[in-house]
Amino acid sequence: MAGLSIDRGGARHPLIELSLGRLREFAREPEAVFWSFIFPILMSVTMALAFPGGGNKPAIVGIPQGAGAAAIREALARDPAVTVRDVPAGGEERALREGDVHLLVVPTAPPTYRFDPDRAESRVARLLVDAALKRAAGTADPWTAREEPVQLPGSRYVDWLIPGIVGLSVMGNGLWGVGFPIVQARMRNLLKRLVASPMRKREYLLAQIIGRLIVLTPEAGAPLVFGVLVLGMPIRGSIAAICLVCLVGAFSFGGLGLLLASRVRTFEAISGLMNLSTVPMWVLSGVFFSATNFPQSMQPLIQALPLTALINALRAVILEGTTLIGVARELAILAAWGLGSFATALAIFRWR
Amino acid sequence: MIGVRCINLAKRYDDVVAVDGLSFIVNRGECFGLLGPNGAGKTTTIEILEGLLEPDAGEVEVLGLTWKQHHRELRQRLGVQLQETQLGDKLTVEETLRLFRSFYHRGRTLDELLRIVELESKRRSWVGKLSGGQKQRLAVACALAGDPDLLFLDEPTTGLDPQSRRQLWALLSHFRQQGGTILLTTHYMDEAETLCDRVAIVDHGKVIAEGPPPELIATLGAPKVVTHQGTLEDVFVALTGRHLREE
Ligand SMILES: Nc1ncnc2c1ncn2[C@@H]1O[C@H](COP(=O)(O)OP(=O)(O)O)[C@@H](O)[C@H]1O
Ligand SMILES: [Mg+2]
């Protein structure tokens, strides 16, 4: 039995030593630490400023010069939901195109509305202006609906956005944080040196992911804490469920990072592969606007993407208080990506 | 007892024949050197013996075992230093050594290793901050972590200053005295003469001469060496008409 006892001369299990090594190297890279924490917060702030609360922005309307312009201006001035902005003569088209005004009301009789029907705010402006002008012209409203304004915490755009940014952060840090150091180790011949020792290959690969999982808590936590403390975002689900979703997500993207880094030996190549795989998810996975906006035929593909699964699960848990069982499908998608990538990476990995 | 036996090794890269039917035997307890100019095929040969490269043809036996059947056991019993490895810059000497030590099921303690390679005072320094000689001693310490029976060293002192070289030589002689076996490659004749019991002179992927350095030098005969004592460099020149290190 003595033959089975292992003497590591004061070192811990290789999986622990490898994971610690990865963690230390990350922590000793001040720039990497800075960006992985600050970037998601910067992004949240920017988006919160760019899209302050949704519906109560006034419609901005431009009125070109002409007889009757003054009457229209006076009629619209009475409506608090409409703001009239002066447009220099000849600059109407430009103002419309740049979004300076949402709608141009040309003072003809009856008035002419010029706007881009593809823009939601332009369509809203058209409805508001039309109602206001008809009221001013003495057209009686058939009835006046009773309005019940409801402020739902968690229904604001920023509340919806923050989980998306957490998802982006988990994806970016998982992919880059795992992929880049591997390519670097390969370029330095370090991988070859490691496989010349009795190190187990799968332990090395697993440690690259574990090293990231440990850093993940503060990384994903940063935008969440910012959202709760600064933006008043509600958290309806349990913290444990959020952590678990993040961990499974990080495992998924860590595995993908391994896979992308499994053969390449230049930073250019790994950057290209990373961009190639992340950019479609930035667009399709519903970070900034709902993924359901894409056509039905694309939905099976979109729903199978790991970032979609991660963000959907995060939104469900954070905003709707869904339990882990409720997001089991998303977790399964993430785990499948992680395990599949890990197994493929282990099989095709280039150690020299 | 045999440390390494290789017979008719061959390896080609696309259009380059790197190793061309190479054979030699390293006995247990001896220091054997592959001496040859750049591009002779030394690294390719030693990496095949280390189980890192698959030969196109030929047989390899290390410590009486084969890579196919005894991969895991061999990894535990060998120490390897590669020609060009940069260990992680942002880990300390101690952390790096501990990492390598963790892979082995038996071997020396970290303190012993640090003492052997004289890096005790640097144990908390980042690897990136070490001098070339210190980095190379750390690489050798990593190779010694599992208390190997056989040490493979690929150009262990290339690029080092004279003092660092002598420090490394002393370290390797010590390993020899403890009964260890060494296979090293070098293009420095003085290194081969100082450290090696026997050398194989390699050129264009073939062994062109083999034996203890004094015997190889003696084969030159008296007339050729007039102005100075003969060296392995003279042997190489006599055999190929070229110098080991093209100026
Ligand atoms: N990965 C490789 N791809 C192509 N050619 C190689 C490769 N590695 C080595 N060679 C070539 O094989 C020959 C032997 O190289 P090497 O074994 O590194 O020699 P040495 O270590 O004696 O300098 C050289 O001509 C070298 O250019
Ligand atoms: Mg070489």
XYZ file of C-alpha atoms and ligand atoms in Angstrom:
627
model
C 0.000 0.000 0.000
C 2.976 2.291 0.569
C 3.401 2.513 -3.178
C 0.073 4.314 -3.440
C 1.011 7.119 -1.098
C 1.962 10.259 -2.954
C 4.576 12.665 -1.657
C 4.233 16.079 -3.274
C 6.998 17.613 -1.171
C 4.812 20.342 0.302
C 2.897 21.147 -2.878
C -0.873 20.671 -3.137
C -2.809 18.669 -5.704
C -1.777 19.714 -9.243
C -5.306 20.890 -10.027
C -5.107 23.310 -7.113
C -1.588 24.474 -7.948
C -2.484 24.991 -11.609
C -5.660 26.911 -10.736
C -3.816 29.058 -8.196
C -1.130 29.769 -10.777
C -3.733 30.987 -13.246
C -5.417 33.100 -10.603
C -2.138 34.652 -9.473
C -1.102 35.506 -12.997
C -4.431 37.228 -13.537
C -4.296 39.136 -10.270
C -0.747 40.322 -11.075
C -1.870 41.796 -14.398
C -3.296 45.148 -13.235
C -4.696 46.080 -16.631
C -6.591 42.837 -17.009
C -8.109 43.283 -13.565
C -9.040 46.898 -14.318
C -10.813 46.143 -17.554
C -12.630 43.069 -16.409
C -14.214 45.047 -13.559
C -14.513 48.516 -14.999
C -15.691 47.747 -18.501
C -19.109 46.328 -17.517
C -19.726 49.222 -15.145
C -18.741 51.805 -17.761
C -21.062 50.124 -20.198
C -23.953 50.161 -17.709
C -23.422 53.860 -16.992
C -23.265 54.725 -20.670
C -26.393 52.802 -21.482
C -28.250 54.225 -18.488
C -27.392 57.746 -19.651
C -28.238 57.042 -23.276
C -31.610 55.505 -22.487
C -33.076 57.183 -19.402
C -36.487 55.806 -18.443
C -38.593 54.917 -21.479
C -41.974 56.484 -22.311
C -42.057 60.011 -20.911
C -39.668 61.587 -23.352
C -41.536 64.333 -25.269
C -41.967 63.976 -29.004
C -39.783 66.511 -30.796
C -41.434 68.166 -33.723
C -40.077 70.553 -36.326
C -42.263 73.054 -38.219
C -40.906 74.468 -41.484
C -41.644 78.147 -42.273
C -44.904 78.960 -44.020
C -48.359 80.425 -43.622
C -50.149 78.610 -40.812
C -46.930 77.652 -39.026
C -47.720 79.919 -36.120
C -51.173 78.360 -35.571
C -49.705 74.859 -35.521
C -46.970 75.972 -33.168
C -49.544 77.447 -30.805
C -51.723 74.322 -30.900
C -48.782 72.026 -30.156
C -47.380 74.241 -27.407
C -50.422 73.371 -25.295
C -49.546 69.661 -25.318
C -46.854 68.827 -22.718
C -46.030 65.592 -24.550
C -44.825 67.528 -27.586
C -41.826 69.830 -27.862
C -41.491 72.109 -30.846
C -37.988 72.725 -32.067
C -37.038 75.439 -34.523
C -35.647 74.110 -37.747
C -33.599 76.408 -39.982
C -35.045 76.857 -43.463
C -33.538 74.260 -45.781
C -32.313 72.169 -42.856
C -35.501 70.133 -42.448
C -34.309 66.977 -44.143
C -31.107 67.003 -42.193
C -32.836 67.529 -38.829
C -35.077 64.563 -39.567
C -32.230 62.348 -40.661
C -30.036 63.164 -37.643
C -32.879 62.537 -35.217
C -32.916 66.204 -34.067
C -36.656 66.113 -34.713
C -38.848 63.049 -34.864
C -41.481 64.546 -37.145
C -41.877 67.489 -39.486
C -45.319 69.152 -39.567
C -45.573 71.029 -42.877
C -48.182 73.803 -42.506
C -50.457 72.869 -45.413
C -54.224 72.478 -45.037
C -54.714 69.813 -43.852
C -51.152 69.503 -42.450
C -48.579 67.167 -43.968
C -46.540 64.864 -41.714
C -43.072 63.965 -42.861
C -41.385 61.199 -40.908
C -39.673 57.822 -41.157
C -42.325 55.214 -40.307
C -39.554 52.766 -39.364
C -38.699 54.865 -36.348
C -40.812 54.092 -33.303
C -40.415 57.585 -31.824
C -41.507 59.122 -35.145
C -44.691 57.056 -35.196
C -45.433 58.095 -31.613
C -44.822 61.739 -32.496
C -47.213 61.450 -35.445
C -50.015 60.106 -33.215
C -49.471 62.753 -30.532
C -49.313 65.616 -33.024
C -52.335 64.380 -34.935
C -54.450 64.151 -31.776
C -53.313 67.571 -30.567
C -54.027 69.288 -33.898
C -57.441 67.657 -34.252
C -58.335 68.717 -30.730
C -57.213 72.276 -31.512
C -59.314 72.211 -34.708
C -62.336 71.477 -32.536
C -62.792 67.814 -33.393
C -64.444 66.333 -30.332
C -62.845 63.251 -28.840
C -65.496 60.485 -28.772
C -64.483 59.763 -25.202
C -61.587 60.274 -22.830
C -60.067 57.098 -21.456
C -59.182 56.900 -17.798
C -55.424 56.522 -17.341
C -53.793 54.586 -14.520
C -50.070 55.277 -14.539
C -48.200 52.377 -12.930
C -44.490 52.505 -12.093
C -43.210 48.935 -12.151
C -39.763 48.651 -10.607
C -37.720 46.353 -12.776
C -39.579 47.254 -15.931
C -37.268 50.086 -16.901
C -34.846 49.616 -19.768
C -31.768 49.780 -17.516
C -33.164 47.044 -15.281
C -33.603 44.880 -18.322
C -30.188 45.868 -19.650
C -28.029 45.112 -16.597
C -28.471 41.313 -16.751
C -27.515 41.551 -20.415
C -24.321 43.346 -19.474
C -23.569 40.781 -16.781
C -23.949 38.136 -19.498
C -21.602 40.036 -21.815
C -19.066 40.341 -19.034
C -19.207 36.626 -18.260
C -18.812 35.834 -21.955
C -15.948 38.254 -22.574
C -14.001 37.407 -19.459
C -14.590 33.697 -19.914
C -13.444 33.610 -23.517
C -10.542 36.045 -23.363
C -9.514 35.161 -19.841
C -9.128 31.512 -20.740
C -8.076 31.752 -24.373
C -5.389 34.417 -24.277
C -3.132 32.955 -21.558
C -3.224 29.585 -23.316
C -2.020 31.059 -26.589
C 0.645 32.940 -24.668
C 1.779 29.753 -22.924
C 1.940 27.996 -26.286
C 4.012 30.802 -27.818
C 6.423 30.631 -24.871
C 6.848 26.874 -25.288
C 5.445 26.507 -21.797
C 2.751 24.035 -22.865
C 5.416 21.780 -24.313
C 7.402 21.994 -21.094
C 4.315 21.093 -19.071
C 3.502 18.010 -21.130
C 7.126 16.938 -20.729
C 6.277 16.643 -17.016
C 3.791 14.125 -15.581
C 1.055 16.787 -15.553
C -2.368 15.499 -16.596
C -3.582 17.350 -19.650
C -7.192 17.487 -18.591
C -6.196 18.915 -15.225
C -4.354 21.732 -16.931
C -7.368 22.561 -19.097
C -9.792 22.292 -16.205
C -7.582 24.541 -14.076
C -7.722 27.262 -16.721
C -11.500 27.344 -16.288
C -11.446 27.013 -12.509
C -8.988 29.887 -12.262
C -11.557 32.005 -14.072
C -14.554 30.831 -12.065
C -12.959 32.198 -8.913
C -12.476 35.629 -10.455
C -15.995 35.553 -11.805
C -17.823 36.392 -8.593
C -16.476 39.939 -8.359
C -16.566 40.363 -12.134
C -20.225 39.532 -12.562
C -21.001 41.068 -9.196
C -19.666 44.511 -10.155
C -22.410 45.491 -12.629
C -25.061 43.869 -10.421
C -24.029 45.795 -7.332
C -23.799 48.954 -9.434
C -27.293 48.284 -10.787
C -28.791 47.740 -7.348
C -27.047 50.554 -5.471
C -26.890 53.265 -8.120
C -29.758 52.499 -10.456
C -32.164 50.942 -7.963
C -32.523 47.737 -9.930
C -34.573 45.138 -8.054
C -33.285 41.618 -7.465
C -36.262 39.283 -7.192
C -34.558 35.875 -7.338
C -32.114 34.394 -4.857
C -28.466 35.425 -4.867
C -27.507 31.745 -4.834
C -29.467 31.146 -8.032
C -27.819 34.148 -9.703
C -24.371 32.892 -8.685
C -25.097 29.424 -9.998
C -26.330 30.741 -13.339
C -23.170 32.863 -13.608
C -20.962 29.908 -12.718
C -22.550 27.644 -15.288
C -22.280 30.466 -17.817
C -18.613 30.991 -17.005
C -17.948 27.288 -17.345
C -19.670 27.343 -20.708
C -17.633 30.267 -22.057
C -14.457 29.023 -20.388
C -14.875 25.774 -22.313
C -15.464 27.737 -25.490
C -12.340 29.771 -24.749
C -10.337 26.545 -24.459
C -11.744 25.320 -27.734
C -10.957 28.540 -29.607
C -7.413 28.531 -28.197
C -6.838 24.840 -28.734
C -4.824 25.080 -31.959
C -3.745 28.659 -32.663
C -0.330 30.084 -31.901
C -0.646 33.821 -32.528
C -2.543 36.589 -30.785
C -3.929 37.729 -34.140
C -5.466 34.331 -34.774
C -7.036 34.032 -31.343
C -8.395 37.598 -31.537
C -9.956 36.828 -34.898
C -11.583 33.654 -33.621
C -12.869 35.400 -30.498
C -14.412 38.230 -32.490
C -15.871 35.845 -35.011
C -17.663 33.953 -32.272
C -18.672 36.835 -29.994
C -19.872 39.464 -32.447
C -22.856 37.417 -33.680
C -23.871 36.870 -30.057
C -23.547 40.574 -29.222
C -26.092 41.162 -31.969
C -28.360 38.130 -31.761
C -28.515 37.211 -28.099
C -30.634 40.092 -26.859
C -28.122 42.140 -24.884
C -29.429 45.560 -25.899
C -32.808 44.729 -27.386
C -34.944 41.663 -27.164
C -33.840 38.687 -29.218
C -37.509 38.029 -29.988
C -37.321 40.919 -32.494
C -35.560 38.588 -34.919
C -37.682 36.538 -37.318
C -39.288 33.346 -36.106
C -37.185 31.258 -38.487
C -33.995 32.369 -36.703
C -35.258 31.690 -33.190
C -34.124 28.058 -32.854
C -30.569 29.148 -33.671
C -30.700 32.218 -31.447
C -32.153 30.339 -28.497
C -29.398 27.699 -28.765
C -26.598 30.288 -28.431
C -24.915 30.214 -25.037
C -25.157 33.981 -24.542
C -28.916 33.915 -25.212
C -29.343 31.131 -22.679
C -27.224 32.953 -20.106
C -28.977 36.302 -20.504
C -32.455 34.761 -20.538
C -31.671 32.838 -17.372
C -30.209 35.917 -15.674
C -33.226 38.075 -16.584
C -35.635 35.421 -15.415
C -33.893 34.972 -12.071
C -33.071 38.621 -11.394
C -36.173 40.386 -12.735
C -38.858 37.753 -12.360
C -37.604 35.781 -9.377
C -37.613 32.515 -11.312
C -36.085 29.557 -9.484
C -33.295 27.391 -10.865
C -35.854 24.815 -11.949
C -37.501 27.487 -14.063
C -34.258 28.089 -15.949
C -33.250 24.434 -16.198
C -33.454 24.524 -19.987
C -31.029 27.476 -20.197
C -28.661 25.827 -17.720
C -28.724 22.642 -19.769
C -27.858 24.578 -22.947
C -24.951 26.272 -21.167
C -23.678 23.017 -19.681
C -23.876 21.311 -23.060
C -21.775 24.057 -24.673
C -19.257 23.881 -21.839
C -18.885 20.108 -21.779
C -18.898 19.739 -25.549
C -16.246 22.438 -25.961
C -14.105 21.011 -23.175
C -14.169 17.498 -24.616
C -13.415 18.744 -28.122
C -10.615 20.988 -26.876
C -9.032 18.103 -24.971
C -9.122 15.969 -28.101
C -7.718 18.481 -30.582
C -5.482 20.570 -28.279
C -2.044 21.405 -29.652
C 0.482 21.185 -26.832
C 3.481 22.535 -28.764
C 22.154 -0.915 -17.266
C 21.033 1.236 -20.110
C 19.734 4.776 -19.755
C 18.797 5.467 -23.360
C 19.011 3.311 -26.443
C 18.034 4.607 -29.847
C 18.491 2.756 -33.094
C 18.221 4.178 -36.611
C 16.126 7.171 -35.617
C 14.755 9.183 -38.511
C 12.603 12.286 -38.667
C 11.851 14.661 -41.516
C 9.927 17.937 -41.692
C 8.384 18.387 -45.115
C 11.522 18.919 -47.179
C 14.133 18.855 -44.383
C 15.629 15.615 -43.099
C 16.305 16.574 -39.476
C 17.416 13.175 -38.164
C 18.852 10.664 -40.591
C 19.392 7.168 -39.127
C 20.870 8.045 -35.774
C 21.895 5.435 -33.173
C 23.603 5.573 -29.795
C 23.433 4.191 -26.287
C 23.649 6.096 -23.009
C 24.629 3.984 -20.006
C 23.115 4.545 -16.582
C 25.199 6.872 -14.468
C 27.046 8.524 -17.333
C 26.817 11.954 -18.865
C 26.400 11.679 -22.607
C 26.600 14.645 -24.951
C 25.197 15.254 -28.415
C 27.622 17.753 -29.873
C 26.932 19.434 -33.159
C 26.375 22.738 -34.953
C 23.022 24.500 -35.208
C 20.586 22.576 -37.347
C 22.411 19.257 -36.848
C 19.240 17.634 -35.484
C 20.091 17.634 -31.770
C 16.813 19.130 -30.565
C 14.747 16.876 -32.801
C 16.620 13.838 -31.477
C 16.323 14.735 -27.813
C 12.625 15.593 -28.175
C 11.990 12.197 -29.716
C 13.758 10.587 -26.762
C 11.707 12.763 -24.393
C 8.540 11.367 -25.918
C 7.487 14.771 -27.271
C 7.978 13.949 -30.946
C 7.056 10.820 -32.847
C 9.963 9.504 -34.976
C 9.275 8.516 -38.589
C 11.386 5.407 -38.075
C 13.657 3.807 -35.493
C 13.449 2.401 -31.998
C 13.635 4.208 -28.685
C 14.085 2.715 -25.245
C 14.427 4.886 -22.150
C 15.395 3.357 -18.788
C 14.547 0.012 -20.336
C 10.975 1.182 -21.061
C 9.140 2.362 -24.175
C 7.003 5.456 -24.574
C 4.109 3.483 -25.958
C 3.766 1.189 -22.965
C 5.187 3.146 -20.057
C 4.343 6.765 -20.789
C 3.151 7.671 -17.302
C 5.978 5.910 -15.477
C 8.605 7.495 -17.715
C 7.198 10.990 -17.168
C 7.565 10.463 -13.411
C 11.156 9.285 -13.721
C 12.560 11.807 -16.205
C 13.623 15.400 -15.840
C 13.412 17.642 -18.887
C 14.775 21.052 -19.762
C 13.770 22.288 -23.212
C 15.835 24.506 -25.439
C 13.412 27.427 -25.399
C 10.896 27.649 -22.600
C 9.848 30.824 -20.880
C 8.273 30.017 -17.548
C 5.467 32.339 -16.421
C 6.934 35.797 -15.718
C 4.386 36.697 -13.073
C 4.846 33.697 -10.801
C 7.541 33.615 -8.163
C 10.419 31.155 -8.165
C 8.832 29.243 -5.302
C 5.371 29.154 -6.908
C 6.802 27.880 -10.180
C 8.790 25.185 -8.453
C 5.840 24.176 -6.298
C 3.695 23.831 -9.404
C 6.179 21.476 -11.050
C 6.759 19.589 -7.825
C 3.012 18.947 -7.516
C 3.083 16.797 -10.670
C 5.497 14.264 -9.165
C 4.597 11.504 -6.755
C 7.963 11.593 -5.055
C 10.999 13.797 -5.086
C 12.815 16.546 -3.287
C 11.309 19.197 -1.051
C 11.088 22.777 -2.281
C 13.755 23.885 0.178
C 16.162 21.224 -1.047
C 15.554 22.196 -4.669
C 16.064 25.883 -3.977
C 19.289 25.118 -2.148
C 20.639 22.863 -4.910
C 20.177 25.535 -7.579
C 21.202 28.349 -5.201
C 17.998 30.341 -5.581
C 16.998 30.479 -1.902
C 17.395 34.247 -1.793
C 15.197 34.585 -4.891
C 12.337 32.388 -3.786
C 9.850 35.270 -3.659
C 11.086 37.030 -6.811
C 9.017 36.962 -9.965
C 10.516 34.758 -12.658
C 10.419 37.716 -15.060
C 12.850 39.571 -12.807
C 15.556 36.857 -12.800
C 18.799 37.006 -14.752
C 19.415 34.572 -17.604
C 21.545 32.314 -15.427
C 18.989 32.316 -12.618
C 16.182 31.484 -15.048
C 18.195 28.593 -16.407
C 18.915 27.279 -12.915
C 15.204 27.488 -12.165
C 14.497 25.493 -15.341
C 16.928 22.847 -14.127
C 15.335 22.892 -10.677
C 11.958 22.194 -12.328
C 13.596 19.284 -14.160
C 14.994 18.000 -10.858
C 11.694 18.329 -8.978
C 10.786 14.639 -9.266
C 14.292 13.445 -8.339
C 14.712 11.971 -11.823
C 16.812 8.968 -12.785
C 17.595 10.573 -16.110
C 17.981 14.229 -17.003
C 17.514 15.580 -20.548
C 19.080 18.987 -21.144
C 18.874 20.798 -24.491
C 21.621 23.411 -24.766
C 21.563 24.166 -21.048
C 24.123 26.984 -21.108
C 23.551 28.657 -24.476
C 23.589 32.413 -24.042
C 24.855 32.379 -20.462
C 27.845 34.316 -19.141
C 30.946 32.297 -18.111
C 30.202 32.435 -14.394
C 26.620 31.232 -14.820
C 27.850 28.424 -17.050
C 30.327 27.200 -14.445
C 27.645 27.413 -11.779
C 25.378 25.211 -13.890
C 28.183 22.780 -14.669
C 28.845 22.355 -10.964
C 25.182 21.692 -10.387
C 25.106 19.024 -13.098
C 28.315 17.374 -11.867
C 26.697 17.120 -8.465
C 23.667 15.366 -9.993
C 26.074 12.937 -11.697
C 27.900 12.183 -8.468
C 24.587 11.218 -6.894
C 24.206 8.513 -9.533
C 22.058 10.423 -12.017
C 22.243 9.923 -15.787
C 22.430 12.931 -18.131
C 21.819 13.296 -21.829
C 22.601 16.800 -22.998
C 23.012 18.605 -26.293
C 25.463 21.398 -26.843
C 27.394 23.195 -29.511
C 30.096 24.199 -27.051
C 33.047 21.820 -27.201
C 34.353 22.956 -23.809
C 31.013 22.065 -22.256
C 31.156 18.585 -23.781
C 34.762 18.120 -22.693
C 34.071 19.284 -19.140
C 30.822 17.457 -18.466
C 30.562 14.434 -20.722
C 31.952 10.948 -20.262
C 31.151 10.260 -23.885
C 29.949 12.351 -26.775
C 28.385 11.688 -30.128
C 29.305 14.259 -32.726
C 26.225 14.912 -34.833
C 26.103 16.538 -38.248
C 23.246 16.591 -40.763
C 21.201 14.232 -38.585
C 23.886 11.536 -38.381
C 26.440 10.493 -35.767
C 29.816 11.067 -37.402
C 31.986 10.133 -34.397
C 31.412 8.768 -30.945
C 33.507 8.119 -27.839
C 35.067 9.723 -24.761
C 36.403 13.205 -25.613
C 40.090 12.306 -24.942
C 39.865 9.311 -27.287
C 38.229 11.350 -30.034
C 40.938 13.962 -29.717
C 43.624 11.279 -29.763
C 42.361 9.968 -33.106
C 43.518 13.214 -34.657
C 47.115 12.055 -34.249
C 49.970 14.308 -33.217
C 50.846 16.122 -36.451
C 47.558 17.927 -36.812
C 47.725 19.523 -33.390
C 50.814 21.562 -33.130
C 50.136 24.954 -31.645
C 47.745 23.965 -28.854
C 46.276 21.003 -27.090
C 43.673 19.247 -29.274
C 39.967 19.893 -28.700
C 36.671 18.451 -29.896
C 36.507 21.450 -32.183
C 39.569 20.076 -33.997
C 37.851 16.717 -34.254
C 34.806 18.318 -35.837
C 36.922 20.332 -38.255
C 38.941 17.228 -39.182
C 35.756 15.281 -39.907
C 33.721 17.905 -41.735
C 36.080 20.650 -42.792
C 33.770 23.122 -41.003
C 33.702 24.699 -37.566
C 31.105 23.874 -34.897
C 30.060 27.483 -34.667
C 30.118 29.228 -37.983
C 31.354 32.753 -37.342
N 9.141 22.211 -36.610
C 10.013 22.179 -37.648
N 9.548 22.344 -38.906
C 10.402 22.307 -39.953
N 11.724 22.136 -39.846
C 12.250 21.969 -38.610
C 11.422 21.986 -37.445
N 12.203 21.798 -36.360
C 13.458 21.664 -36.820
N 13.502 21.768 -38.174
C 14.700 21.641 -39.020
O 15.315 20.406 -38.735
C 16.718 20.561 -38.692
C 17.236 20.127 -37.331
O 16.790 21.038 -36.348
P 17.105 20.873 -34.819
O 16.774 19.499 -34.409
O 16.418 21.972 -34.101
O 18.674 21.079 -34.785
P 19.635 21.547 -33.600
O 18.897 21.409 -32.324
O 20.807 20.633 -33.702
O 20.010 22.952 -33.881
C 17.016 22.008 -39.021
O 17.314 22.095 -40.371
C 15.725 22.701 -38.712
O 15.577 23.831 -39.541
Mg 18.543 22.766 -30.853
